[in-house]
XYZ file of C-alpha atoms in Angstrom:
623
model
C 20.006 100.457 29.350
C 20.396 99.445 25.772
C 23.577 100.483 24.185
C 23.569 102.443 20.990
C 24.579 99.927 18.263
C 26.765 100.729 15.283
C 23.817 101.240 13.002
C 22.079 103.677 15.300
C 25.432 105.373 15.637
C 25.701 105.906 11.875
C 22.067 107.202 11.766
C 22.813 109.663 14.592
C 25.960 110.795 12.828
C 24.061 111.320 9.608
C 21.123 113.201 11.231
C 22.913 115.308 13.865
C 26.350 115.389 12.253
C 28.525 117.491 14.593
C 25.671 118.813 16.780
C 25.191 115.645 18.683
C 26.727 115.988 22.278
C 28.859 113.228 23.443
C 27.223 112.920 26.868
C 23.946 111.884 25.295
C 25.370 108.601 24.313
C 25.291 107.379 27.884
C 21.871 108.845 28.710
C 19.273 105.945 28.875
C 16.367 108.185 27.992
C 18.096 109.328 24.916
C 18.754 105.717 23.834
C 15.120 104.733 24.577
C 13.752 107.710 22.650
C 16.134 106.969 19.816
C 14.868 103.376 19.709
C 11.290 104.587 19.711
C 12.054 107.142 17.039
C 13.573 104.489 14.927
C 10.282 102.629 14.879
C 8.230 105.511 13.634
C 7.024 105.767 10.079
C 7.577 108.645 7.842
C 4.380 110.358 8.642
C 4.876 109.975 12.264
C 8.385 111.193 11.894
C 7.061 114.172 10.044
C 4.661 115.022 12.842
C 7.167 114.359 15.523
C 8.798 117.860 15.435
C 5.345 119.394 15.811
C 4.512 117.049 18.637
C 7.715 117.939 20.318
C 7.115 121.566 19.921
C 3.620 121.303 21.433
C 4.919 119.187 24.223
C 7.620 121.742 24.793
C 5.160 124.551 24.919
C 2.956 122.667 27.346
C 5.926 121.961 29.563
C 6.967 125.546 29.490
C 3.483 126.541 30.331
C 3.283 124.096 33.176
C 6.592 125.345 34.404
C 5.469 128.929 34.329
C 2.284 128.064 36.215
C 4.273 126.001 38.696
C 6.802 128.807 39.179
C 4.015 131.331 39.565
C 2.030 129.280 42.019
C 5.086 128.208 44.050
C 7.383 131.222 43.678
C 7.717 131.535 47.498
C 8.838 128.033 47.736
C 11.454 128.741 45.079
C 12.592 131.865 46.902
C 12.886 129.991 50.202
C 14.606 127.159 48.360
C 17.090 129.615 46.836
C 17.629 131.189 50.266
C 18.019 127.845 51.795
C 20.391 126.759 49.078
C 22.417 129.864 49.611
C 22.558 129.297 53.337
C 23.500 125.638 52.754
C 26.253 126.771 50.404
C 27.668 129.173 53.032
C 27.400 126.468 55.687
C 29.141 124.003 53.487
C 31.892 126.612 52.961
C 32.252 127.083 56.702
C 32.217 123.323 57.226
C 34.868 122.826 54.556
C 37.063 125.521 56.222
C 36.663 124.019 59.644
C 37.278 120.565 58.291
C 40.458 121.869 56.584
C 41.580 123.404 59.913
C 40.696 120.247 61.696
C 42.769 118.280 59.293
C 45.661 120.617 59.791
C 45.472 120.233 63.558
C 44.909 116.500 63.672
C 48.701 115.547 63.468
C 49.703 117.757 66.396
C 46.629 116.586 68.220
C 47.603 112.994 67.684
C 51.098 113.742 68.833
C 49.720 115.352 71.968
C 47.534 112.410 72.581
C 50.481 110.122 72.272
C 52.408 112.306 74.716
C 49.437 112.289 77.068
C 49.295 108.520 76.937
C 53.047 108.312 77.712
C 52.710 110.708 80.639
C 49.736 108.791 81.866
C 51.796 105.610 81.750
C 54.571 107.358 83.617
C 52.209 108.771 86.151
C 50.766 105.296 86.543
C 54.123 103.774 87.127
C 55.118 106.578 89.494
C 51.919 106.016 91.347
C 52.655 102.292 91.640
C 56.252 103.180 92.801
C 54.905 105.688 95.302
C 52.468 103.051 96.618
C 55.368 100.590 96.935
C 57.516 103.225 98.580
C 54.737 104.012 101.018
C 54.372 100.375 101.875
C 58.199 100.150 102.638
C 58.629 103.680 104.026
C 60.187 102.525 107.297
C 62.812 100.360 105.684
C 63.751 103.079 103.136
C 63.899 105.706 105.825
C 66.344 103.523 107.799
C 68.654 103.282 104.762
C 68.461 106.975 104.074
C 69.321 107.823 107.662
C 72.562 105.642 107.589
C 74.851 108.584 106.763
C 73.418 110.765 109.604
C 73.526 107.871 111.991
C 77.098 107.110 110.978
C 78.176 110.689 111.578
C 76.487 110.754 114.954
C 78.189 107.460 116.026
C 81.635 108.759 114.869
C 81.340 112.108 116.577
C 80.091 110.546 119.830
C 82.856 107.884 119.811
C 80.569 104.849 119.212
C 83.147 103.290 116.876
C 81.768 99.723 117.257
C 78.325 100.707 115.825
C 79.985 102.929 113.196
C 82.000 99.921 111.965
C 78.781 97.800 111.778
C 77.136 100.519 109.679
C 80.103 100.776 107.397
C 80.063 96.974 106.835
C 76.317 97.129 106.115
C 76.897 99.929 103.558
C 79.554 97.850 101.852
C 77.130 95.001 101.377
C 74.529 97.440 99.987
C 77.113 98.793 97.532
C 77.877 95.330 96.237
C 74.244 94.582 95.599
C 73.002 98.007 94.302
C 76.075 99.844 93.123
C 74.257 101.363 90.116
C 71.659 103.198 92.210
C 72.406 106.868 92.599
C 70.891 106.909 96.094
C 73.146 104.080 97.207
C 76.090 105.828 95.628
C 75.311 108.975 97.597
C 74.927 106.991 100.884
C 78.281 105.199 100.182
C 80.004 108.504 99.513
C 78.720 110.131 102.812
C 79.575 107.066 104.806
C 83.115 107.032 103.417
C 83.467 110.666 104.564
C 82.331 109.681 108.046
C 84.761 106.729 107.943
C 87.636 109.112 107.060
C 86.570 111.249 110.019
C 86.607 108.168 112.291
C 90.090 107.295 111.003
C 91.338 110.770 111.789
C 89.792 110.626 115.236
C 91.407 107.251 115.965
C 94.812 108.468 114.794
C 94.361 111.595 116.906
C 93.762 109.371 119.947
C 97.129 107.817 119.255
C 98.656 111.209 119.187
C 97.390 111.964 122.692
C 98.399 110.624 126.061
C 96.743 107.187 125.589
C 97.383 104.223 127.847
C 97.750 100.628 126.718
C 94.014 99.748 126.881
C 93.102 102.735 124.737
C 95.884 101.897 122.218
C 94.705 98.253 122.096
C 91.146 99.302 121.332
C 92.193 101.890 118.681
C 94.436 99.372 116.881
C 91.610 96.914 116.915
C 89.220 99.439 115.273
C 91.872 100.336 112.685
C 92.323 96.621 111.852
C 88.608 96.199 111.396
C 88.481 99.175 109.136
C 90.890 97.427 106.815
C 92.442 100.645 105.509
C 96.126 99.786 106.284
C 98.284 96.728 105.820
C 99.970 95.261 108.899
C 103.191 97.086 108.093
C 101.414 100.356 107.413
C 99.458 99.964 110.656
C 102.769 99.662 112.550
C 104.194 102.651 110.884
C 101.065 104.711 111.603
C 101.104 103.706 115.252
C 104.785 104.674 115.666
C 104.284 107.876 113.743
C 101.305 108.897 115.889
C 102.998 108.019 119.132
C 106.159 109.740 117.926
C 104.151 112.929 117.270
C 102.770 112.878 120.730
C 106.187 112.409 122.200
C 107.582 115.180 120.065
C 104.835 117.536 121.308
C 105.834 116.785 124.931
C 109.546 117.381 124.199
C 108.683 120.624 122.324
C 106.803 122.001 125.279
C 109.829 121.732 127.555
C 111.393 125.262 128.067
C 114.904 125.455 126.622
C 116.210 128.647 128.139
C 118.268 126.634 130.621
C 120.193 123.810 128.879
C 120.490 121.652 132.082
C 116.848 121.981 132.919
C 115.933 121.237 129.279
C 118.046 118.112 128.933
C 117.031 116.761 132.369
C 113.364 117.175 131.556
C 113.985 115.673 128.138
C 115.738 112.690 129.650
C 112.851 112.187 132.112
C 110.165 112.547 129.343
C 111.972 110.164 126.988
C 112.683 107.601 129.652
C 109.103 107.482 130.832
C 107.094 108.014 127.673
C 109.385 106.343 125.136
C 109.565 103.291 127.373
C 105.735 103.290 127.561
C 105.438 103.504 123.778
C 107.837 100.584 123.347
C 105.790 98.633 125.877
C 102.545 99.460 124.113
C 103.963 98.437 120.793
C 105.216 95.120 121.993
C 101.914 94.376 123.656
C 99.903 95.147 120.441
C 102.225 93.856 117.706
C 104.191 90.624 117.595
C 107.793 90.838 116.344
C 109.043 87.304 117.065
C 110.701 87.027 113.624
C 114.274 88.179 113.200
C 114.913 91.663 111.790
C 116.348 90.200 108.613
C 115.092 86.870 107.434
C 117.758 84.260 106.963
C 119.171 84.213 103.516
C 117.102 87.124 102.313
C 117.450 90.911 102.014
C 113.836 91.894 102.472
C 113.096 93.714 105.699
C 110.215 92.263 107.671
C 107.800 94.153 109.862
C 110.023 93.851 112.893
C 112.639 96.094 111.311
C 110.099 98.932 111.296
C 110.113 99.076 115.098
C 113.888 98.703 115.260
C 114.393 101.599 112.867
C 111.989 103.811 114.783
C 113.722 103.127 118.083
C 117.122 103.819 116.520
C 115.770 107.116 115.175
C 114.352 108.218 118.488
C 117.600 107.334 120.348
C 119.481 109.340 117.649
C 117.157 112.306 118.154
C 117.777 112.172 121.940
C 121.579 111.970 121.454
C 121.356 114.952 119.117
C 119.407 116.914 121.721
C 121.881 115.851 124.386
C 124.816 116.880 122.284
C 123.236 120.248 121.479
C 122.582 121.032 125.144
C 125.981 119.866 126.207
C 127.428 122.232 123.601
C 125.314 125.058 125.181
C 126.823 124.216 128.628
C 125.431 122.599 131.738
C 127.733 124.051 134.267
C 129.294 121.882 136.926
C 126.409 119.381 136.894
C 127.896 117.052 134.274
C 128.076 114.128 136.672
C 124.335 114.393 137.577
C 123.474 114.592 133.920
C 125.672 111.576 133.191
C 123.963 109.630 135.928
C 120.538 110.376 134.518
C 121.680 109.512 130.954
C 123.241 106.204 132.116
C 120.040 105.297 134.007
C 117.989 106.122 130.929
C 120.292 103.794 128.854
C 120.050 101.088 131.595
C 116.247 101.134 131.525
C 116.353 100.822 127.742
C 118.657 97.806 128.000
C 115.566 95.878 129.169
C 113.989 96.392 125.756
C 117.132 95.766 123.762
C 118.020 99.420 123.030
C 121.000 100.030 125.309
C 122.710 103.125 124.033
C 125.045 103.802 126.956
C 128.073 103.007 124.841
C 127.295 106.099 122.708
C 127.341 108.454 125.728
C 130.948 107.971 126.542
C 132.446 109.897 123.647
C 129.974 112.730 124.134
C 130.649 113.272 127.787
C 134.370 112.647 127.393
C 134.508 115.344 124.768
C 132.560 117.887 126.819
C 134.692 117.181 129.870
C 137.877 117.598 127.822
C 136.667 120.796 126.190
C 135.589 122.219 129.590
C 138.981 121.337 131.119
C 140.856 122.825 128.160
C 138.887 126.003 128.401
C 139.523 126.375 132.098
C 143.202 125.619 131.667
C 143.428 128.230 128.896
C 141.657 130.816 131.110
C 144.200 129.997 133.872
C 147.033 130.666 131.418
C 145.433 133.978 130.349
C 144.948 135.013 133.950
C 148.674 134.106 134.673
C 149.675 136.319 131.723
C 147.646 139.188 133.132
C 149.188 138.723 136.564
C 152.760 138.599 135.134
C 152.200 141.789 133.275
C 151.425 143.553 136.566
C 153.922 141.528 138.751
C 156.937 143.222 140.278
C 159.844 141.439 141.998
C 160.039 143.072 145.418
C 160.943 142.094 148.853
C 157.377 141.957 150.033
C 157.051 138.168 149.368
C 159.702 137.371 151.959
C 157.855 139.528 154.466
C 154.611 137.753 153.578
C 156.255 134.374 153.830
C 157.586 135.203 157.247
C 154.004 135.864 158.595
C 152.865 132.307 157.714
C 153.521 129.832 160.487
C 155.695 126.833 159.447
C 153.717 123.742 158.477
C 154.735 120.596 160.171
C 155.344 117.790 157.715
C 152.589 115.259 157.692
C 153.348 111.997 159.256
C 150.981 110.115 157.028
C 152.865 108.636 154.172
C 151.753 109.502 150.581
C 149.887 112.691 151.453
C 149.765 115.627 149.128
C 150.514 118.939 150.759
C 150.056 122.056 148.650
C 153.504 123.719 148.356
C 153.456 126.672 150.755
C 156.348 128.290 148.954
C 153.935 129.372 146.261
C 152.400 131.858 148.663
C 155.430 134.117 148.125
C 154.630 134.348 144.397
C 151.142 135.557 143.682
C 150.971 134.652 139.897
C 151.907 131.076 140.542
C 149.537 130.739 143.464
C 146.611 132.108 141.431
C 147.518 129.877 138.493
C 147.631 126.794 140.807
C 144.169 127.888 142.223
C 142.709 128.062 138.659
C 144.229 124.683 137.689
C 142.788 123.098 140.847
C 139.437 124.595 140.074
C 139.671 122.973 136.603
C 140.619 119.666 138.312
C 137.721 120.109 140.689
C 135.276 120.463 137.769
C 136.921 117.569 135.912
C 136.609 115.142 138.825
C 132.825 115.257 138.505
C 133.104 113.429 135.198
C 136.592 112.073 134.722
C 136.713 109.085 132.461
C 140.022 107.277 132.273
C 140.039 107.849 128.504
C 140.854 111.573 129.096
C 144.179 110.838 130.687
C 146.215 111.677 127.564
C 144.181 114.728 126.606
C 144.198 116.212 130.059
C 147.913 115.601 130.386
C 148.525 117.215 127.022
C 146.388 120.250 127.858
C 148.169 120.704 131.167
C 151.627 120.197 129.732
C 150.844 122.737 126.950
C 149.612 125.190 129.611
C 152.792 124.719 131.650
C 154.860 125.228 128.494
C 152.953 128.524 127.968
C 153.647 129.495 131.545
C 157.329 128.821 131.017
C 157.350 131.052 127.924
C 155.536 133.849 129.897
C 158.213 133.544 132.615
C 160.918 133.913 129.922
C 159.145 136.915 128.504
C 159.056 138.504 131.853
C 162.726 137.804 132.254
C 163.687 139.296 128.931
C 161.699 142.412 129.707
C 162.908 143.010 133.190
C 166.396 141.444 133.113
C 168.268 144.672 132.347
C 166.643 146.395 135.293
C 167.028 143.566 137.816
C 168.866 144.329 141.061
C 170.746 141.678 142.904
C 167.812 141.164 145.185
C 165.331 140.945 142.284
C 167.581 138.382 140.529
C 167.588 136.353 143.620
C 163.788 136.618 143.851
C 163.358 135.651 140.227
C 165.491 132.549 140.726
C 163.291 131.648 143.727
C 160.260 132.298 141.518
C 161.533 129.869 138.843
C 162.567 127.260 141.546
C 159.066 127.450 143.050
C 157.596 126.831 139.665
C 160.011 123.983 138.755
C 160.293 122.255 142.093
C 156.942 122.893 143.738
C 154.110 123.626 141.274
C 154.981 121.310 138.407
C 155.627 118.178 140.578
C 152.535 118.912 142.589
C 150.362 119.092 139.455
C 152.025 115.874 138.317
C 151.005 114.192 141.565
C 147.405 115.583 141.218
C 147.261 114.034 137.679
C 148.399 110.681 138.994
C 145.627 110.794 141.639
C 142.993 111.586 139.021
C 144.409 108.954 136.632
C 146.038 106.336 138.888
C 148.937 104.562 137.129
C 147.763 101.252 138.425
C 144.501 101.675 136.670
C 146.080 102.880 133.436
C 148.428 99.910 133.580
C 145.463 97.554 134.101
C 143.788 98.985 130.972
C 147.012 99.005 128.933
C 147.928 95.573 130.099
C 151.400 96.539 131.291
C 153.137 96.721 134.688
C 152.461 100.014 136.585
C 156.199 100.839 136.421
C 156.037 100.960 132.605
C 153.193 103.474 132.245
C 155.527 106.410 132.010
C 157.004 104.977 128.820
C 153.770 105.704 126.950
C 154.409 109.485 126.873
C 151.881 112.017 128.068
C 149.643 109.471 129.871
C 148.762 110.804 133.300
C 152.219 112.289 133.829
C 153.736 115.529 132.678
C 157.072 115.558 130.891
C 158.848 117.710 133.449
C 162.104 117.926 131.436
C 160.336 119.366 128.464
C 158.490 121.940 130.519
C 161.542 123.089 132.438
C 164.125 122.959 129.559
C 163.703 126.639 128.605
C 164.460 127.611 132.256
C 167.608 125.638 132.649
C 169.811 128.716 132.394
C 168.009 130.249 135.398
C 167.533 127.171 137.592
C 170.396 126.175 139.884
C 172.516 123.308 138.550
C 171.744 119.973 140.161
C 174.143 117.121 140.398
C 171.737 114.510 139.044
C 168.402 114.745 137.283
C 165.940 112.644 139.219
C 163.805 110.492 137.051
C 160.059 110.797 136.951
C 158.823 109.832 140.368
C 156.453 106.897 140.141
C 154.032 107.176 143.035
C 151.812 104.329 141.998
C 152.953 102.158 144.920
C 152.581 105.069 147.246
C 149.034 105.867 145.918
C 148.148 102.201 146.093
C 148.896 102.232 149.840
C 146.249 104.921 150.400
C 142.820 103.910 151.613
C 139.350 105.224 150.925
C 138.523 105.660 154.598
C 137.810 109.325 153.912
C 134.431 109.460 152.233
C 135.095 112.981 150.871
C 137.564 111.601 148.275
C 134.932 109.302 146.944
C 132.616 112.207 146.550
C 135.323 114.248 144.824
C 136.982 111.706 142.509
C 135.006 108.500 142.733
C 136.294 105.368 141.104
C 137.992 106.890 138.096
C 137.326 104.030 135.713
C 135.771 103.737 132.339
C 132.862 101.774 133.876
C 131.487 105.102 134.891
C 130.484 105.516 131.209
C 129.566 101.993 130.329
C 128.118 100.244 133.366
C 125.720 101.506 136.003
C 124.430 105.049 135.425
C 124.139 105.723 139.162
C 126.171 108.522 140.681
C 128.899 106.596 142.625
C 128.551 106.427 146.374
C 131.575 106.307 148.561
C 133.177 103.034 147.195
C 134.676 100.294 149.192
C 138.451 99.596 149.057
C 139.341 97.792 145.898
C 142.849 97.066 144.906
C 143.900 98.981 141.776
C 140.349 100.598 141.409
C 140.303 103.551 143.871
C 142.949 105.739 145.409
C 142.854 108.283 148.233
C 145.088 111.043 149.269
C 143.803 113.119 152.301
C 145.848 116.218 151.446
C 144.493 116.232 147.844
C 141.112 115.598 149.365
C 141.443 118.846 151.259
C 142.489 120.622 148.073
C 139.726 119.291 145.769
C 136.951 118.947 148.307
C 135.039 121.968 147.220
C 134.590 123.067 143.583
C 135.676 126.545 144.707
C 138.543 125.354 146.711
C 142.018 127.001 146.482
C 145.540 126.128 147.548
C 145.232 125.963 151.318
C 147.458 126.596 154.230
C 147.643 123.401 156.156
C 144.067 122.269 155.591
C 142.407 125.372 154.197
C 144.129 128.598 153.140
C 141.892 131.245 151.661
C 142.672 132.626 148.299
C 143.330 135.987 149.830
C 146.522 134.533 151.445
C 148.104 134.411 147.977
C 147.654 138.084 147.379
C 150.728 140.287 147.680
C 148.712 143.320 148.700
């Protein structure tokens, strides 16, 4: 297309002025027609409007004819055009909707692709899982298998499973499944630990204890020191359950069963501990203050012995009757058996039994004094005693030297006779367990009792003195003489048989003749007891010193087995050496003494002052 040049542009501007449309400038037909028109002459230019008008008319005519001949086509074309327009509108709307939905569709497509990838990966994982189903199932069943092994007591297999799970945890600690398995296995392991400790709390023998401790060591939950403590705690709990089950209504039955249970079971526990654990090191390392593992066992044994001694002390306080010697024998045997394991506690028994024996004797003596006071309140000085004394045949003096004959003159005075009976009963109970260490206390208690009896006699004298007849005064003097010359010396001689001066001298390291210088030591101070009655007692020319019968007692033999059963060797070894109840001992110089007359008096715990060999208590009655 030829462009309109500047000259043509000026011509057009001059011809058409402002009526020339701008869009014609780019029309190639217009440019060609303008070039052709520029080549016309004047005449041709003059005829050109007419020619154009004719040509226009022809074209219009042709157009009318064409429209007339093809009007159906135009109608169909118009209809088709309308339909196309509507279709294009619908297409445009649908395309707009499609464009609006394309972003979400694309997002969903991306989500689908992602899910498809996950499903593919899951499928591959499921295929791999299916291929290793057996191995995975074995791992998943470990907690159940572990629980079954623990509940059925297959601890060996349970420990192997626990070790395998520990290795799994180290390799795959981040996997939730492995974490769950480890958690369940730990619960089963805790159950196994409780079951093993419960076995130690039962009546388990040494093989079972060895096996249990082996399992606990393989579990590696306790250090060596903690393991020892756990073992001792568990066995101590079992021992405590046995001791708790013993009925405690009867103190003697309770303490004897406790001694038997402790002696058997505690010794077994010590044997088991020493077989399982090694304590070859000293309790305290040289030059150090840290306690090693051996001190754990030592402390536990000391605690158990202390608990036993506490139980013994409590039952002794409740009272065991006249069976103190039997109980002492059992306790000493218990201590002797423990001496084989280095836990001899017999030295701690002596103060306990000595205290109980002293308290029992003191109580019996106090009851004798109270009974004497009651008898004195009801006593009347009448001539009946002389009549009663006249009915008793005279007693021939014994030809055996050193014998103790109960003073028959006391039969004329019922309060004194009953008092002597009660004191002899106290002696009879004391001889069951009579340590030499009680010599001073027993002498002091008896001396105090005699002082009280003296006061009661004086009270009786003050109350009845104004009403005394000459006969009653004579009887009262006889009453006081019987007390001063018969009862008090006789009790003194009994004391010296219970606590032989030769034995006291051996312990004190002094000659036997010097024992009386140590005060109330196996010998009553007669002058102190009788001093308040001096105004009543007949005047004597000389006051005889305290009779020392040690030589006389030393000459006695132990040929009579009854004495050994009554008194036994009255030495402190009864509390520190053999715990056996003494059999009839052989003759040993300075260790055992015998007096047949005292044997007859103290033979039976219920014995009384006897006429010749045996005089019933009724013979002392004034009725």
